[in-house]
Amino acid sequence: MSPPILLTRPADAPRQDLDAYRAAGGYEALRAAVAGDPGDVLRAVDESGLLGRGGAAFPAAVKWKLAAAQDAEVKHVVANGGEHEPGSEKDKFLVARYPHAVLEGMALCALATGATRGWVYLIEDMAEQIAAVEVALEEARAAGLVGERVLGSEFSFEVSIHRAPTTYVAGEESAAIDSIEGGPGKPKKKPPYPGEAGIHGQPTTVNNVETLAHVAWIVRNGPDAYRAIGTPDSPGTMLFTLGDRFVKPGVVEAPFGTTWRQLFEEHGGGLESGRAVRAIQPAMSCGFLTAEHLDVGIAHETLRPLGSSPGCGGIRVVEEGEDVLPVLVGIAQFFMDEQCGQCPPCRMETNQFAHVLKGVQAGKGGAGYAEPIRKVAAFARRKGHCSLIEMAAAPILSALDVFAEDLAAAAGA
Ligand SMILES: Cc1cc2nc3c(=O)[nH]c(=O)nc-3n(C[C@H](O)[C@H](O)[C@H](O)COP(=O)(O)O)c2cc1C
């Protein structure tokens, strides 16, 4: 078992204050980086193979290089902690308990990309997380780690907390930028990408808070040490949220390559009900896996061919004997309620999914229930300002196969 990178303290430990973070090696990476070549930070992140932990697994260094290549007086870094996906608690846990790991990651990203402005992007009702970051920022400012001339160097970095509206789409990167600019927090059409033109048209790197929290460890220990953990194509560790169905619920850290069975049994203590796992959904917007996949190592390259992905690790489990219709209707309803209304194909798709699945649940689906689902998903694909269309379709399309018998029986097919 590899050592933890992020969750280095007992699960019930309070917020890691500046002294505790420093005692564990915190801010050593920043100290070395401000005295050295900022290009070294970018090289370390590139060589580490760090993938975004917000769900899409985009290589962090690709984004950072885009922002670094822009010629602009002001650039920004956004740490996205707007976690709103049902079943996912890892970002809230990380920000509340390890705020300095996020802040140091932001500062290193700013140094590497040439940014001077940072935003910790949280949701307005995240009182615990807002308070944790406020205190951490005060500590960091007093110690010269944030603000003018960080640690006496030429590098200055101002950080603010942004309180975003409580909506799912506000976590999407262009929606986050829109909210920071004072807008309603709705996704925008791309390109331009945030790295080219983000906040007020200035280059902006948006990363998930967990992605950023890996960075100081990578810079301190080197990319090879990071790559020694996890799998070749999914380096490092990942945070997972085990919900209340587990004997030991909570946020856990495990290296990529850990199997679902290990995660559920060794970390989660098994299911509270004692029933067997029938299906696994790595997160709300991911395709379903089945009990056959319990011994598959969790990694992007292993789950992609199975029509799924590790997502943001907000794990959902369907138990043997459980009625799947409420689960599927719940997913469809969530995406229908949370789509922002801007893109007609997204409105159409999410409404159609909910309509058809509610019909099936009511015994009125008939033999052709799957066809309108497949048709609308194929039509709407890639036609939105953001990827909510694909996120809503992944679980529902996979459910047509994984739960074909349940759906046919309910539909009266
Ligand atoms: C509808 C929607 C909601 C999203 N919500 C979040 C979120 O709450 N937190 C997050 O980090 N990324 C979220 N994302 C992904 C972001 O757009 C973006 O890819 C991410 O913040 C980039 O960070 P990463 O590359 O470090 O993963 C969302 C995307 C979509 C389409």
Coordinates of N, CA, C and O and ligand atoms in Angstrom, one line a residue, residues 51-60 63-64 78-85 90-91 121 123 126 167-176 187 190 206-212 312 335 338 386-389 391, ligand 1:
L51 N -3.6 14.0 -13.5 CA -4.8 14.2 -14.2 C -5.8 14.9 -13.3 O -5.9 14.7 -12.1
G52 N -6.7 15.7 -14.0 CA -7.7 16.5 -13.2 C -8.6 15.5 -12.4 O -9.0 14.5 -12.9
R53 N -8.9 16.0 -11.2 CA -9.8 15.1 -10.4 C -11.2 15.7 -10.3 O -12.0 15.2 -9.5
G54 N -11.5 16.6 -11.2 CA -12.9 17.2 -11.2 C -13.9 16.3 -11.9 O -15.1 16.6 -11.9
G55 N -13.4 15.2 -12.6 CA -14.3 14.3 -13.2 C -13.8 13.9 -14.7 O -14.0 12.8 -15.1
A56 N -13.2 14.9 -15.4 CA -12.9 14.7 -16.8 C -11.5 14.1 -17.0 O -11.1 13.8 -18.1
A57 N -10.6 14.1 -16.0 CA -9.3 13.5 -16.0 C -8.4 14.2 -17.1 O -7.6 13.6 -17.8
F58 N -8.6 15.5 -17.3 CA -7.8 16.2 -18.2 C -6.4 16.5 -17.7 O -6.2 16.8 -16.5
P59 N -5.3 16.2 -18.5 CA -4.0 16.4 -17.9 C -3.7 17.8 -17.4 O -3.9 18.8 -18.2
A60 N -3.4 18.0 -16.2 CA -3.2 19.3 -15.6 C -2.2 20.1 -16.3 O -2.4 21.3 -16.6
K63 N -3.3 22.1 -19.5 CA -4.0 23.4 -19.2 C -3.0 24.4 -18.7 O -3.1 25.6 -19.1
W64 N -2.1 24.0 -17.9 CA -1.1 25.0 -17.3 C -0.2 25.6 -18.4 O 0.1 26.8 -18.4
V78 N -8.1 29.4 -10.6 CA -9.3 29.1 -9.8 C -9.2 27.7 -9.2 O -9.0 26.7 -10.0
A79 N -9.4 27.6 -7.9 CA -9.4 26.2 -7.3 C -10.9 25.9 -7.2 O -11.6 26.5 -6.4
N80 N -11.4 24.9 -8.0 CA -12.8 24.6 -8.0 C -13.2 23.7 -6.9 O -12.9 22.5 -7.0
G81 N -13.9 24.2 -5.9 CA -14.4 23.4 -4.8 C -15.9 23.5 -4.8 O -16.5 23.3 -3.8
G82 N -16.5 23.7 -6.0 CA -18.0 23.9 -6.1 C -18.7 22.6 -6.1 O -19.7 22.5 -6.8
E83 N -18.2 21.6 -5.4 CA -18.7 20.2 -5.5 C -20.2 20.1 -5.2 O -20.7 20.4 -4.1
H84 N -21.0 19.7 -6.2 CA -22.4 19.6 -6.0 C -23.0 18.3 -6.5 O -24.2 18.2 -6.7
E85 N -22.1 17.4 -6.9 CA -22.6 16.1 -7.4 C -23.1 15.2 -6.2 O -22.3 15.0 -5.3
K90 N -15.8 14.6 -1.3 CA -14.4 14.6 -1.1 C -13.8 16.0 -1.2 O -12.9 16.4 -0.4
D91 N -14.3 16.9 -2.0 CA -13.8 18.3 -2.1 C -14.1 19.1 -0.8 O -13.3 19.8 -0.3
Y121 N -13.0 28.8 -5.2 CA -14.3 28.8 -5.7 C -15.2 27.8 -4.8 O -15.0 26.6 -4.9
I123 N -19.2 27.1 -2.8 CA -20.6 27.4 -2.9 C -21.1 28.2 -1.6 O -20.6 27.9 -0.5
M126 N -21.5 26.6 1.8 CA -20.4 25.8 2.4 C -19.8 26.5 3.6 O -18.6 26.9 3.5
T167 N -25.9 25.8 -7.4 CA -26.4 25.1 -8.5 C -25.3 24.1 -9.0 O -24.2 24.4 -8.9
Y168 N -25.8 23.1 -9.7 CA -24.8 22.1 -10.2 C -23.9 22.6 -11.3 O -22.7 22.5 -11.3
V169 N -24.6 23.3 -12.2 CA -23.8 23.8 -13.4 C -22.8 24.9 -13.0 O -21.8 25.1 -13.7
A170 N -23.0 25.5 -11.9 CA -22.0 26.6 -11.5 C -20.6 26.0 -11.2 O -19.7 26.7 -11.1
G171 N -20.5 24.7 -11.1 CA -19.2 24.0 -10.9 C -18.5 23.8 -12.2 O -17.3 23.5 -12.2
E172 N -19.2 24.0 -13.3 CA -18.5 23.9 -14.6 C -17.5 25.0 -14.8 O -17.9 26.2 -14.4
E173 N -16.4 24.8 -15.5 CA -15.4 25.8 -15.4 C -15.7 27.2 -16.0 O -15.4 28.3 -15.4
S174 N -16.4 27.2 -17.1 CA -16.8 28.5 -17.7 C -17.9 29.2 -16.9 O -18.0 30.4 -16.8
A175 N -18.7 28.3 -16.2 CA -19.8 28.9 -15.4 C -19.2 29.5 -14.1 O -19.6 30.5 -13.6
A176 N -18.1 28.8 -13.6 CA -17.4 29.4 -12.5 C -16.8 30.7 -12.8 O -16.9 31.7 -12.0
P187 N -22.7 28.1 -17.9 CA -21.6 27.7 -18.8 C -21.6 28.6 -20.1 O -22.6 29.0 -20.6
K190 N -17.3 27.2 -25.8 CA -15.8 27.1 -26.0 C -15.5 26.7 -27.4 O -16.2 25.9 -27.9
V206 N -8.3 26.8 -14.4 CA -9.3 26.2 -13.5 C -9.0 24.8 -13.2 O -8.9 24.0 -14.1
N207 N -8.7 24.5 -12.0 CA -8.5 23.1 -11.6 C -9.4 22.8 -10.4 O -9.6 23.6 -9.5
N208 N -9.7 21.5 -10.3 CA -10.4 21.0 -9.1 C -9.5 21.1 -7.9 O -8.3 21.0 -8.0
V209 N -10.1 21.4 -6.7 CA -9.3 21.5 -5.5 C -8.4 20.3 -5.2 O -7.2 20.5 -4.7
E210 N -8.9 19.1 -5.5 CA -8.1 17.9 -5.3 C -6.9 17.9 -6.2 O -5.8 17.6 -5.8
T211 N -7.1 18.2 -7.5 CA -6.0 18.3 -8.4 C -4.9 19.1 -7.8 O -3.7 18.7 -7.8
L212 N -5.2 20.3 -7.4 CA -4.2 21.3 -6.9 C -3.6 20.8 -5.6 O -2.4 21.0 -5.4
C312 N -15.7 11.6 -10.3 CA -15.1 12.3 -9.2 C -15.2 11.4 -7.9 O -15.0 11.9 -6.8
F335 N -30.6 15.4 -13.4 CA -30.0 16.2 -14.6 C -31.0 17.1 -15.2 O -30.7 18.2 -15.7
E338 N -31.2 20.1 -13.0 CA -30.0 20.9 -12.9 C -29.5 21.5 -14.2 O -28.6 22.3 -14.2
C386 N -21.6 23.0 -22.4 CA -20.8 22.3 -21.4 C -21.1 20.8 -21.7 O -21.8 20.4 -22.6
S387 N -20.5 19.9 -20.9 CA -20.6 18.5 -21.1 C -21.8 17.8 -20.3 O -21.8 16.6 -20.1
L388 N -22.7 18.7 -19.8 CA -23.8 18.1 -19.0 C -24.6 17.1 -19.9 O -25.0 16.0 -19.4
I389 N -24.7 17.3 -21.2 CA -25.4 16.4 -22.1 C -24.8 15.0 -22.0 O -25.5 14.0 -21.9
M391 N -22.8 13.9 -19.6 CA -22.8 13.4 -18.2 C -24.2 12.8 -17.9 O -24.2 11.8 -17.2
Ligands
LIG1 C1 -22.3 20.4 -15.2 C2 -20.9 20.4 -14.7 C3 -20.6 20.5 -13.4 C4 -19.3 20.5 -12.9 N1 -19.0 20.6 -11.6 C5 -17.8 20.6 -11.1 C6 -17.5 20.8 -9.7 O1 -18.4 20.9 -8.9 N2 -16.2 20.7 -9.4 C7 -15.1 20.6 -10.3 O2 -14.0 20.6 -9.9 N3 -15.4 20.4 -11.6 C8 -16.7 20.4 -12.0 N4 -16.9 20.3 -13.4 C9 -15.7 20.1 -14.3 C10 -15.1 21.5 -14.6 O3 -15.8 22.0 -15.7 C11 -13.6 21.5 -14.8 O4 -13.4 20.5 -15.8 C12 -12.8 21.2 -13.6 O5 -13.0 22.1 -12.6 C13 -11.4 21.2 -14.0 O6 -10.6 20.7 -13.0 P1 -9.6 19.5 -13.2 O7 -9.1 19.5 -14.6 O8 -8.6 19.7 -12.2 O9 -10.5 18.3 -13.0 C14 -18.2 20.3 -13.8 C15 -18.5 20.1 -15.2 C16 -19.8 20.2 -15.6 C17 -20.1 20.0 -17.1

